[in-house]
Coordinates of C-alpha atoms in Angstrom, one line a residue:
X1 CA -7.9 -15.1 45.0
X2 CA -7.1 -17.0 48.6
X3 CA -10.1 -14.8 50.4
X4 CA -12.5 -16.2 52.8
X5 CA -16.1 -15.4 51.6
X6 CA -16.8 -12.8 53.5
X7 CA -13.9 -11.2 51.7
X8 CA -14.6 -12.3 47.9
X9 CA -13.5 -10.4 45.6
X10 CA -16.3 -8.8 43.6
X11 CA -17.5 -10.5 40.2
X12 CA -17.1 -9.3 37.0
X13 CA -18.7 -10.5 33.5
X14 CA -16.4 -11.4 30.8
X15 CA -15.7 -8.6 27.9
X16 CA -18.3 -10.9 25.7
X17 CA -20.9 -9.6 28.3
X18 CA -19.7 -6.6 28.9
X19 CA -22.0 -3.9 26.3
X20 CA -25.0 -5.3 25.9
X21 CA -27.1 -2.2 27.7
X22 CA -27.4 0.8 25.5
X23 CA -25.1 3.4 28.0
X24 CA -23.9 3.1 31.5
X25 CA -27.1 2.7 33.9
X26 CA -26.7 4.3 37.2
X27 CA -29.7 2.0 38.5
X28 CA -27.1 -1.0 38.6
X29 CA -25.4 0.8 41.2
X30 CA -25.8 1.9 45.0
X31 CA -25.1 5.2 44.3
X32 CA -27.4 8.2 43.1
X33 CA -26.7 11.2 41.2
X34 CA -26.5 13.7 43.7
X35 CA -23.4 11.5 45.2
X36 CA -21.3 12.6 42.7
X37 CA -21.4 16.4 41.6
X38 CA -21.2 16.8 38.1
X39 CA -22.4 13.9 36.7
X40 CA -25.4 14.0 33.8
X41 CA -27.4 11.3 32.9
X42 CA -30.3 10.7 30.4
X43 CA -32.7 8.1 30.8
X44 CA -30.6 6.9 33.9
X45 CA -27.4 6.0 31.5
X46 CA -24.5 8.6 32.2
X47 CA -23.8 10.8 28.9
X48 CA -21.4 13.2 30.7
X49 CA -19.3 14.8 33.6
X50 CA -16.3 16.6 35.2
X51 CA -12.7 14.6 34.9
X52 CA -13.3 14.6 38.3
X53 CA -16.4 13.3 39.1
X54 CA -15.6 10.7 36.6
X55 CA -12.2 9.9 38.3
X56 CA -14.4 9.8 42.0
X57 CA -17.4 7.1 40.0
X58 CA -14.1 5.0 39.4
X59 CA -13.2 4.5 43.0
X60 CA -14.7 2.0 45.5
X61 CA -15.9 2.5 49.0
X62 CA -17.3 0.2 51.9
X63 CA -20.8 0.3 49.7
X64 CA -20.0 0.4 46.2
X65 CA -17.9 -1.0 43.6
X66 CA -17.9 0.5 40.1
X67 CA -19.5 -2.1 37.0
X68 CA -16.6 -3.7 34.8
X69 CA -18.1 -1.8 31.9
X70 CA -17.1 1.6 33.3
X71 CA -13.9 0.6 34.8
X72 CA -13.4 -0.6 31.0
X73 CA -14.6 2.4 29.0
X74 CA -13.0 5.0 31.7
X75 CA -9.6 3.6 31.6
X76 CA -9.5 3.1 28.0
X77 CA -11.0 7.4 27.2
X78 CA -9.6 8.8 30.3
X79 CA -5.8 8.8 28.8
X80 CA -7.2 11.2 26.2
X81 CA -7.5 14.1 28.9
X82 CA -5.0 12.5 31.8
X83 CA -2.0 10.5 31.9
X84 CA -2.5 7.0 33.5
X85 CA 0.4 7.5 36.1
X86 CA -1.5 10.6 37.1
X87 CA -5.0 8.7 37.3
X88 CA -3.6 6.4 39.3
X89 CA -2.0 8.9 41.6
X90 CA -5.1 10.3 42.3
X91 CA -7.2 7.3 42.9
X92 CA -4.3 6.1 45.6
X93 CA -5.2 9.3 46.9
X94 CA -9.0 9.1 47.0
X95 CA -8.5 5.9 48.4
X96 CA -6.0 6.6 51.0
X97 CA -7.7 10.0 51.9
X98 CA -11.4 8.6 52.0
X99 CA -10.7 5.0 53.2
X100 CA -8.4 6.6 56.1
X101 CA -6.0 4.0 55.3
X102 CA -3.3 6.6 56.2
X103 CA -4.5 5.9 59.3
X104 CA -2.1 3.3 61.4
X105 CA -5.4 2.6 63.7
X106 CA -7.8 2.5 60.7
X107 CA -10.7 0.4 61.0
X108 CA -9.4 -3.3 60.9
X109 CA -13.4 -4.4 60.4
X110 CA -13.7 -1.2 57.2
X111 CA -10.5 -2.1 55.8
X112 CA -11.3 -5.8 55.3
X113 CA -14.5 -4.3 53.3
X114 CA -12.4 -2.0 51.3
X115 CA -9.4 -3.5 50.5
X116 CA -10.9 -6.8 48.5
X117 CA -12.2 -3.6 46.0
X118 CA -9.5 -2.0 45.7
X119 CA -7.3 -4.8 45.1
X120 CA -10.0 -6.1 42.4
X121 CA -9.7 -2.2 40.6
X122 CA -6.2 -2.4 40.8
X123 CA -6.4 -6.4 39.6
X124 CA -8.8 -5.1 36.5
X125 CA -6.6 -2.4 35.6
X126 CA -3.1 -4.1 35.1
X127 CA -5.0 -7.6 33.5
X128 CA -6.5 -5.0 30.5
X129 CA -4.3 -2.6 30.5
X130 CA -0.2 -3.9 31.2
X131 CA 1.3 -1.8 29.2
X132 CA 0.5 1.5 31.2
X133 CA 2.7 0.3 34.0
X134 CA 5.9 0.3 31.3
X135 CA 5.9 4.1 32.7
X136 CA 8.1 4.0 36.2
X137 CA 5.7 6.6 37.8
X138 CA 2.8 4.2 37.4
X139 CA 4.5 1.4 39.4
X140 CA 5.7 3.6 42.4
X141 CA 1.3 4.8 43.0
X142 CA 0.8 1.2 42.5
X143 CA 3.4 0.0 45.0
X144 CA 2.1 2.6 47.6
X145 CA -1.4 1.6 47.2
X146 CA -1.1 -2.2 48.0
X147 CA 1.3 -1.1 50.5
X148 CA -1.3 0.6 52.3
X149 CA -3.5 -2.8 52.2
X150 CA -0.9 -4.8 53.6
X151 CA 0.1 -2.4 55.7
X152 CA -3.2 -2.9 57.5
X153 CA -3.8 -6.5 57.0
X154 CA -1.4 -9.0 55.8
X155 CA -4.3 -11.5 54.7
X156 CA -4.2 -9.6 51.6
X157 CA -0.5 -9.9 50.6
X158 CA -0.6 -13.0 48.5
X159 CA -3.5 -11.4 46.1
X160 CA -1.0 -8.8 45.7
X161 CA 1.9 -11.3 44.9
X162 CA -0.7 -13.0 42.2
X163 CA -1.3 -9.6 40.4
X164 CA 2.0 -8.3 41.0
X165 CA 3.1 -11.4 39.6
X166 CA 0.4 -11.6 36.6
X167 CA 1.9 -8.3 35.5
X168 CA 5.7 -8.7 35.4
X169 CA 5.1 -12.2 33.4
X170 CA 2.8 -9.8 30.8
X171 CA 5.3 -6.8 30.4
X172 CA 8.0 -9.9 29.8
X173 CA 6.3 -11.1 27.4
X174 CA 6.0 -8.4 25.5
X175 CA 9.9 -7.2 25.9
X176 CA 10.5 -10.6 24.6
X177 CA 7.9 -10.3 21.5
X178 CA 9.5 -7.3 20.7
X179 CA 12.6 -8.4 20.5
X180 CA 11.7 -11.0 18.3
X181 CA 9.8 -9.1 15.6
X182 CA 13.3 -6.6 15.7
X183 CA 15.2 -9.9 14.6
X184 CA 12.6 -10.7 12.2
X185 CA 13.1 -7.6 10.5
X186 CA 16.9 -8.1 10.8
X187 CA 17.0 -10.9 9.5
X188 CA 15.3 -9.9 5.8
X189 CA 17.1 -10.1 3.3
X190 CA 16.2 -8.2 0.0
X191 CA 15.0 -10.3 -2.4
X192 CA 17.4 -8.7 -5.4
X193 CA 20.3 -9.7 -3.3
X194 CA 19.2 -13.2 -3.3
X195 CA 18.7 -13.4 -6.6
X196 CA 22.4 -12.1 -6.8
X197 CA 23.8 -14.9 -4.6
X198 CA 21.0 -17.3 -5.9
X199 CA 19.8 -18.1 -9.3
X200 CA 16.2 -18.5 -9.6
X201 CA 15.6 -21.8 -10.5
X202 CA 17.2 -23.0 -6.9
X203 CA 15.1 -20.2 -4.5
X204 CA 12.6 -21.7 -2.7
X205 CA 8.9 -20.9 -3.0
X206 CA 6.0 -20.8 -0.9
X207 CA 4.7 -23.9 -2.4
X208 CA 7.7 -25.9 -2.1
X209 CA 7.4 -25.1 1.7
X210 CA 4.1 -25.8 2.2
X211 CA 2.1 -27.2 -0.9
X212 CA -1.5 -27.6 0.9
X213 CA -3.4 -25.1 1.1
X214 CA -5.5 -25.4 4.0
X215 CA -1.8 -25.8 6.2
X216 CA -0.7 -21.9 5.2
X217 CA -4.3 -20.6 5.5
X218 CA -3.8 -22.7 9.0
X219 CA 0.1 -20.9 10.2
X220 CA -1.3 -17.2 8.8
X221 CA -4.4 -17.6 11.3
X222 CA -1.7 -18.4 13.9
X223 CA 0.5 -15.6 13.2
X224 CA -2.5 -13.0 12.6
X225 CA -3.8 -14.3 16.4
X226 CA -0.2 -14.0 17.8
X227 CA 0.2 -10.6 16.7
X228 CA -3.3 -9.5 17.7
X229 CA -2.9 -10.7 20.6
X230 CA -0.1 -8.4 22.4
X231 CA -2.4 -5.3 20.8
X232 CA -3.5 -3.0 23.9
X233 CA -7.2 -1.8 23.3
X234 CA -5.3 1.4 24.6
X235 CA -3.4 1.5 21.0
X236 CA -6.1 2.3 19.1
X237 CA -7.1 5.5 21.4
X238 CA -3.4 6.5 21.4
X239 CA -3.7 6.0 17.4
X240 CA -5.8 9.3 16.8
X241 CA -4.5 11.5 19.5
X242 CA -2.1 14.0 19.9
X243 CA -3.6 15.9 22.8
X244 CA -6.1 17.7 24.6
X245 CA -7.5 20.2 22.8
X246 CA -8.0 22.1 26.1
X247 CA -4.7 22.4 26.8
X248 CA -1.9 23.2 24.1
X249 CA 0.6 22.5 26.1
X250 CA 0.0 19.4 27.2
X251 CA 0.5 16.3 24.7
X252 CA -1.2 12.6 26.5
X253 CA 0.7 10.6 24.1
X254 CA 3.2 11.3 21.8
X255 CA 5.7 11.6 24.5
X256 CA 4.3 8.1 26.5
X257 CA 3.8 5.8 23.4
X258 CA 4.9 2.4 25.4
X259 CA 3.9 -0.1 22.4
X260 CA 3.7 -0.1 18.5
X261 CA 1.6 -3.6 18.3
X262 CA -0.9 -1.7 16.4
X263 CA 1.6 -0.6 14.0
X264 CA 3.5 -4.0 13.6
X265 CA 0.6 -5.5 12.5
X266 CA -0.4 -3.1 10.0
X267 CA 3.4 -3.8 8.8
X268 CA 2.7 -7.6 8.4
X269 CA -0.7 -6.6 6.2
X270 CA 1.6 -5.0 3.8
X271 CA 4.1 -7.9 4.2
X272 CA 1.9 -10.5 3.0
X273 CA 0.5 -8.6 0.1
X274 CA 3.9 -8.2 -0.8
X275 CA 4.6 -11.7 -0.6
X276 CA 1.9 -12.9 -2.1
X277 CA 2.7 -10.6 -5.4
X278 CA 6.3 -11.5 -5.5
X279 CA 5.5 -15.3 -5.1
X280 CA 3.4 -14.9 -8.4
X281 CA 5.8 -12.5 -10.3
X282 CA 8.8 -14.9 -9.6
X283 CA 8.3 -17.6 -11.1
X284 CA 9.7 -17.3 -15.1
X285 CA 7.0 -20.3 -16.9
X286 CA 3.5 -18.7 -17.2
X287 CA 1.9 -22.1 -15.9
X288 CA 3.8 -22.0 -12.4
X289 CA 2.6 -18.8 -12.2
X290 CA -1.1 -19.8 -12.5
X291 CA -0.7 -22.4 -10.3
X292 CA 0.5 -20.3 -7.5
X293 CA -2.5 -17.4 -8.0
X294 CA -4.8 -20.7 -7.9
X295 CA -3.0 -21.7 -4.5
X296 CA -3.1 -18.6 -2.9
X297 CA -7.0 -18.7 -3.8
X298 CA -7.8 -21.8 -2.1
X299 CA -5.5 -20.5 1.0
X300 CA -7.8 -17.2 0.6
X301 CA -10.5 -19.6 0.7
X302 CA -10.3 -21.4 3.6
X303 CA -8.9 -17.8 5.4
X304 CA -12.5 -17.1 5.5
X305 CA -13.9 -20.1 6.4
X306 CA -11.7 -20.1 9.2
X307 CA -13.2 -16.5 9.9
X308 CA -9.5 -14.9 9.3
X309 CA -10.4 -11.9 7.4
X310 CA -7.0 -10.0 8.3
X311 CA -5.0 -12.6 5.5
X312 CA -7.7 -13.3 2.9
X313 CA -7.6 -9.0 2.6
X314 CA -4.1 -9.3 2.8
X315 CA -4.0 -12.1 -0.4
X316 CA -6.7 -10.3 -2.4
X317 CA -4.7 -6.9 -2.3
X318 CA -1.4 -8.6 -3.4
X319 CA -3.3 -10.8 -6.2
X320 CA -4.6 -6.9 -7.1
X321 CA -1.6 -5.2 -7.4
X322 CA -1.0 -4.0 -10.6
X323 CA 2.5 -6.0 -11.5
X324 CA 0.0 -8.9 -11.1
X325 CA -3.2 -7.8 -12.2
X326 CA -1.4 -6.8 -15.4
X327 CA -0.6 -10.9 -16.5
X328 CA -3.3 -11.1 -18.5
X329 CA -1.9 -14.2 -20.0
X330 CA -1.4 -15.9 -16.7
X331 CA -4.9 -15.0 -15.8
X332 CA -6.0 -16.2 -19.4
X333 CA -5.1 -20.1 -17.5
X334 CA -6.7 -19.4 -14.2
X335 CA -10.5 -20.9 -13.0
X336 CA -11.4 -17.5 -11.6
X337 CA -14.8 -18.4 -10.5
X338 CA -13.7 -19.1 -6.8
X339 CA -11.7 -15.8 -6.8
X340 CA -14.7 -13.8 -7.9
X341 CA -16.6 -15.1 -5.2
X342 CA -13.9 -14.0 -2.5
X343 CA -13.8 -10.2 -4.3
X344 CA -17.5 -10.1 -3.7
X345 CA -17.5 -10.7 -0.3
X346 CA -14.6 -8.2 0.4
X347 CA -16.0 -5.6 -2.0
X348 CA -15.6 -1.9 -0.6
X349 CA -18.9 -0.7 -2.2
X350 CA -21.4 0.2 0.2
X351 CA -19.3 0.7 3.0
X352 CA -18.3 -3.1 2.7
X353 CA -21.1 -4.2 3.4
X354 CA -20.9 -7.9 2.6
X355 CA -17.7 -8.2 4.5
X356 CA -19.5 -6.4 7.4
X357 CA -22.3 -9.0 7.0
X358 CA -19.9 -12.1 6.8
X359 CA -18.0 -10.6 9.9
X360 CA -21.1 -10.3 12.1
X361 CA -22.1 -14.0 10.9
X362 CA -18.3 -15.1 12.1
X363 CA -19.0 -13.2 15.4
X364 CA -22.5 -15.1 15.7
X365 CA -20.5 -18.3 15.2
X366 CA -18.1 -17.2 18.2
X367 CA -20.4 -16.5 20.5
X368 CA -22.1 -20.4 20.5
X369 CA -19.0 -21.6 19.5
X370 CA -18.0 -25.6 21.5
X371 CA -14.2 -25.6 19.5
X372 CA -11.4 -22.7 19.5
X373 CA -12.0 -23.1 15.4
X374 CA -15.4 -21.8 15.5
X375 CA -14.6 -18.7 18.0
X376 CA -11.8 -17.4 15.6
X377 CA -12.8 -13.9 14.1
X378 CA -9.7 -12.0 13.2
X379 CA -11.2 -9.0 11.7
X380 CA -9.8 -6.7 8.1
X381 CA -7.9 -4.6 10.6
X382 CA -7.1 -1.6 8.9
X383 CA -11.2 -1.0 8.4
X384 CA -11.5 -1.3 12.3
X385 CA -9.1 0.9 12.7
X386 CA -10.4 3.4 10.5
X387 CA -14.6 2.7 11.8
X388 CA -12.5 3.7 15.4
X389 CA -11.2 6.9 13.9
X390 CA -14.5 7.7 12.3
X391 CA -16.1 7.1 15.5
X392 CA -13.4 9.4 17.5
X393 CA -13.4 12.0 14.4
X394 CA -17.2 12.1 14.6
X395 CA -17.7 13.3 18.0
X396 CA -16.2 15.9 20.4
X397 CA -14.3 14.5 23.3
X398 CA -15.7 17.0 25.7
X399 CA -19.0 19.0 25.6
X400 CA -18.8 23.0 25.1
X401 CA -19.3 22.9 29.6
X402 CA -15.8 21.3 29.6
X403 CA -17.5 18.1 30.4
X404 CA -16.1 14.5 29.2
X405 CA -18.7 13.1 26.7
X406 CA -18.9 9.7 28.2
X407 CA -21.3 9.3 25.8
X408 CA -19.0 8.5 22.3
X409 CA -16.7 6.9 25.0
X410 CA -19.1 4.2 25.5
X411 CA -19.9 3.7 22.0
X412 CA -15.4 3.5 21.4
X413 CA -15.5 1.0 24.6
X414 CA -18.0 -1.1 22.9
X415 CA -16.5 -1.5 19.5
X416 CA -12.5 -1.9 21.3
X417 CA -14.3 -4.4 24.2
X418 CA -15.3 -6.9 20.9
X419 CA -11.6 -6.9 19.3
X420 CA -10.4 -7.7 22.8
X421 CA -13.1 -10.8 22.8
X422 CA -11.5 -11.7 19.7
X423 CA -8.1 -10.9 20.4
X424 CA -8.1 -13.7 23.3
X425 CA -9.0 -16.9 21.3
X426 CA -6.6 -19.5 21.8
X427 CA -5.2 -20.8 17.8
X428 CA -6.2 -24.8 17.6
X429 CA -4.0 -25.5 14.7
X430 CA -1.0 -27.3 15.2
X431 CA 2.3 -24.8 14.7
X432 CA 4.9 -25.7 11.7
X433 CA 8.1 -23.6 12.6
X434 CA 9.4 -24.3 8.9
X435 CA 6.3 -22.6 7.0
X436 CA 6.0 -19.5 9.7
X437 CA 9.5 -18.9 9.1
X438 CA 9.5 -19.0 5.4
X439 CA 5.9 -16.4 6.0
X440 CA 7.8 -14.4 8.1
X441 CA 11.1 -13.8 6.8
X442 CA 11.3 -15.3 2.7
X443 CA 12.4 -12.1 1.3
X444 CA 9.9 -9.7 -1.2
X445 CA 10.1 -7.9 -4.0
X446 CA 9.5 -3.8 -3.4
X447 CA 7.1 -2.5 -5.9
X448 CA 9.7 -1.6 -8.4
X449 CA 11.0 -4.7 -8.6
X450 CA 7.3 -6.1 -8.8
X451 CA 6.9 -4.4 -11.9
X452 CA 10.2 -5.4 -13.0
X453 CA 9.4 -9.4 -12.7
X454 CA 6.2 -8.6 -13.5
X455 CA 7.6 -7.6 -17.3
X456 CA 10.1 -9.6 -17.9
X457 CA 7.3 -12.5 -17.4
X458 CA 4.7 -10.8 -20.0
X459 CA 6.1 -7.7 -22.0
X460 CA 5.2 -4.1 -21.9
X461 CA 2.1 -3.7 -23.8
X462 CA 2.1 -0.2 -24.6
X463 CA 4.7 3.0 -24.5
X464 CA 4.4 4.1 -21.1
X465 CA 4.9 0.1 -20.2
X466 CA 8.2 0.3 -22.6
X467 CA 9.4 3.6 -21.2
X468 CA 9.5 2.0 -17.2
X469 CA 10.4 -1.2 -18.5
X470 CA 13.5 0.0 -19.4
X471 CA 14.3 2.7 -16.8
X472 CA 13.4 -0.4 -13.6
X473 CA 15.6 -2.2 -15.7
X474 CA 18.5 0.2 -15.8
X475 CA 18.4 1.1 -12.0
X476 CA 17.7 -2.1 -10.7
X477 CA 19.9 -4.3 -12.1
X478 CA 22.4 -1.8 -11.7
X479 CA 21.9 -2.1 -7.8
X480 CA 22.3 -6.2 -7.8

C-alpha cells in the first residue's frame, strides 16, 4: 500500500510459514499476560481465555499488532461462539473507544500509528475470509471503521479503495462461479434420455473426446484446483457446527451459511466416480470396455504423479463400484499390474497410511518447488474433511471455566492454514474447453442403471443377479 515508511503497513508471513511453532508464543509479542485478563498460557504459548480477552488480543494499539497466526486461527474458531458481523462490531468498537478515534481532535501524530494496523487487520480479514462480508451487517461495521480512518487522515483513503476494491472483485467472483456451477447442473441431461434420443453406437465417449491420457489427468487437475479454490477455510468449521453448546438458543451457522463450495466439491467426487463407471458400463464389445478401464488407469496414473489425489480417489472408487467390479470377463483382458499399484497407495488400512505418506512427500515437493507442476497437492478431500471433524469431535470447544480452548483451535488452524497453501497454486496446464465440458456435463448413469449396463454387458451370474436383472429392467426401460 501507497504509505510512506514511517507508515508501513506491518509484515506478515505467508500461510506456508505460518504454524511452524508448536502453540501461539506470547514472547513474539509486546504484550504480557497481565495485559489481558483472562488469558492462560503454558510454557508461554496461549492454551485458553475469555471470548473477550481473546476478542481484546485481536485488536491493535500504538504498540502492538497481533501475529498473522492468531489473526488466522481466531477468525477461523471465533464463529463457533460469535457471529462475524458481531466480532467485527465489537472490534470497531475497541478500536474507536480505545484509539479515541471518536474523537474529531484525536491525535493526528497517534492516529497515523494506529490506523496503518487497523487497516492491515481489516486488510487480513477480508483477503482470508470474503465470504463473511456476504452478510449486510458485516459491511455497515466495516464501512464505519475505515470511515473513522479517513475521517482523520485522508492519506489513508486509497489503501481503503485497494481493499474495498480487492473484496467486491472476490465476492463477484464467486456470484459468478456460482452461477455457473447452477447451469452446469441445468444443463445435465440423464443419460437414459439420451440413449432415448440417441442410439449408442453414435454417443460420444470420453475417449473419443480426449484419447491421451496424460491431457484428462491434465483438465481434472484444472477443475479439482478451480473448485478448491473458491473453498473458505471457514467452510470446514461451519461443516460440524450447529451451535454453541452454551447457549441453546443461539445457532452461529445454520441460519448464516453464505457458501456451499465445500459441498459442491464433494458433488463433483461423486460425479466423476459416476462417470468413470458409466464410461466403462456403456460401451456393449467387452474389448472397448477394457480399453477404457486401462485409460482411466494411466489418467489415474499420472493424477498422482501430478500430486492430484482428489481424481485418482475419485477413478479408483468408480473402477470399484460394484456394476464394474462385477465384469469379471472384462477384467479377464485388463494388465492390472499398474492398477494394483494405485490401490496400494490409496489403501484405507491403517488409517491410509500410504496415501498419508505419499501426500506428505507431494507437500515436501511443494514446498522447494521452482514450477507451478511441482507445488500442486490437491489432497483426497473427503479424508481431510473427516481428520477436521475428528479433530473438532475430539476436543471440547470451551474448557469446564467457560474458557475458549485455543488450544484444539490452533491445532484446526494448522491443518485448514495447509489446504489454503494448497488451495492457492496457480494450474500450469494449458485449458481445453472441449474435454472440461464433456467432464463436466456428459451425462451418467445413476446406480440403477449402472447395474443395468453393467448386465446386459456380462449376464447375471447367480439368482439374486437374475431376480434385479429383471426388475432394473422392467422399471427402467419403462421410464425411457
Amino acid at each position: 500500500m501507497p504509505l510512506s515508511s514511517e507508515e508501513n503497513m506491518p509484515q506478515t508471513p505467508p500461510f506456508v510459514a505460518m504454524f511452524s511453532t508448536s502453540g501461539y508464543n506470547r514472547n513474539l509479542y509486546q504484550t504480557n499476560e497481565d495485559s489481558y485478563g483472562g488469558l492462560y498460557y503454558h510454557d508461554n504459548n496461549l492454551v485458553s481465555g475469555s471470548v473477550e480477552a481473546l476478542i481484546q488480543l485481536l485488536v491493535p494499539n500504538v504498540d502492538y499488532y497481533p501475529d498473522r497466526t492468531y489473526i488466522f486461527t481466531f477468525l477461523l474458531s471465533s464463529r463457533l461462539f460469535i457471529h462475524p458481523y458481531e466480532l467485527l462490531a465489537k472490534v470497531c468498537h475497541l478500536c474507536i473507544e480505545q484509539q479515541r478515534l471518536c474523537d474529531p481532535g484525536a491525535d493526528k501524530i497517534r492516529l497515523r500509528k494506529i490506523a496503518p494496523k487497523v487497516l492491515q487487520l481489516l486488510t487480513e480479514w477480508t483477503d482470508t475470509f470474503p465470504y463473511d462480508f456476504r452478510d449486510e451487517r458485516i459491511m455497515r461495521s466495516l464501512k464505519e471503521l475505515t470511515h473513522r480512518l479517513l475521517t482523520g487522515d485522508e492519506i489513508y483513503r486509497k489503501a481503503v479503495q485497494q481493499m474495498t476494491q480487492s473484496l467486491i472483485r472476490k465476492l463477484t467472483t464467486l456470484s459468478q462461479y456460482e452461477e455457473v456451477l447452477l447451469k452446469i447442473n441445468a444443463t445435465v441431461p440423464d443419460r437414459l434420455t439420451v440413449l432415448k434420443t440417441k442410439p449408442q453406437s453414435i454417443q460420444r465417449d470420453i475417449v473419443t473426446v480426449c484419447s491421451d491420457p496424460y491431457t484428462l489427468a491434465q483438465q481434472l487437475t484444472h477443475i479439482e484446483l478451480e473448485r478448491l479454490s473458491y473453498i473458505g477455510p471457514e467452510e470446514f468449521v461451519q461443516a460440524f457446527v450447529n451451535k454453541d453448546p452454551l447457549d441453546n438458543e443461539k445457532s452461529c451457522f445454520n441460519d448464516h451459511k453464505k457458501t456451499r463450495n465445500l459441498e459442491a466439491y464433494v458433488e463433483w467426487f461423486n460425479r466423476l466416480s459416476y462417470l468413470v463407471a458409466t464410461e466403462i458400463c456403456m460401451p456393449v464389445k467387452k474389448k472397448h470396455r477394457a480399453r477404457v478401464i486401462e485409460y482411466f488407469i494411466d489418467v489415474a496414473r499420472e493424477c498422482f504423479n501430478i500430486g492430484n489425489f482428489n481424481s485418482l480417489m475419485a477413478i479408483i472408487s468408480g473402477m470399484n463400484m460394484s456394476p464394474v467390479s462385477r465384469l469379471k470377463k472384462t477384467w479377464g483382458k485388463v494388465k492390472t499390474a499398474k492398477f494394483d499399484i494405485l490401490e496400494h497407495q490409496m489403501d484405507p488400512s491403517s488409517n491410509f497410511y500410504n496415501y498419508r505418506t505419499a501426500l506428505r512427500g507431494a507437500t515436501q515437493r511443494s514446498l522447494t518447488a521452482h514450477s507451478s507442476r511441482e507445488k500442486i497437492v490437491i489432497p483426497f478431500f473427503s479424508l481431510l474433511i473427516k481428520d477436521i471433524y475428528f479433530l473438532n469431535e475430539g476436543c471440547a470447544n470451551r474448557l469446564p471455566n467457560g474458557h475458549i480452548n485455543f488450544e484444539k483451535f490452533w491445532e484446526l488452524a494448522k491443518q485448514v492454514s495447509e489446504f489454503m497453501t494448497w488451495k492457492q497454486v496457480e494450474c500450469p496446464f494449458e485449458r481445453d474447453r472441449k474435454i472440461l465440458q464433456y467432464l463436466l456435463t456428459a451425462p451418467v448413469f445413476n446406480e440403477d442403471a449402472l447395474y443395468l449396463a453393467s448386465y446386459e454387458s456380462e449376464g447375471p451370474e447367480n439368482h439374486i443377479e437374475k431376480e434385479r436383472w429383471k426388475s432394473l429392467r422392467s422399471s427402467l426401460l419403462n421410464r425411457v
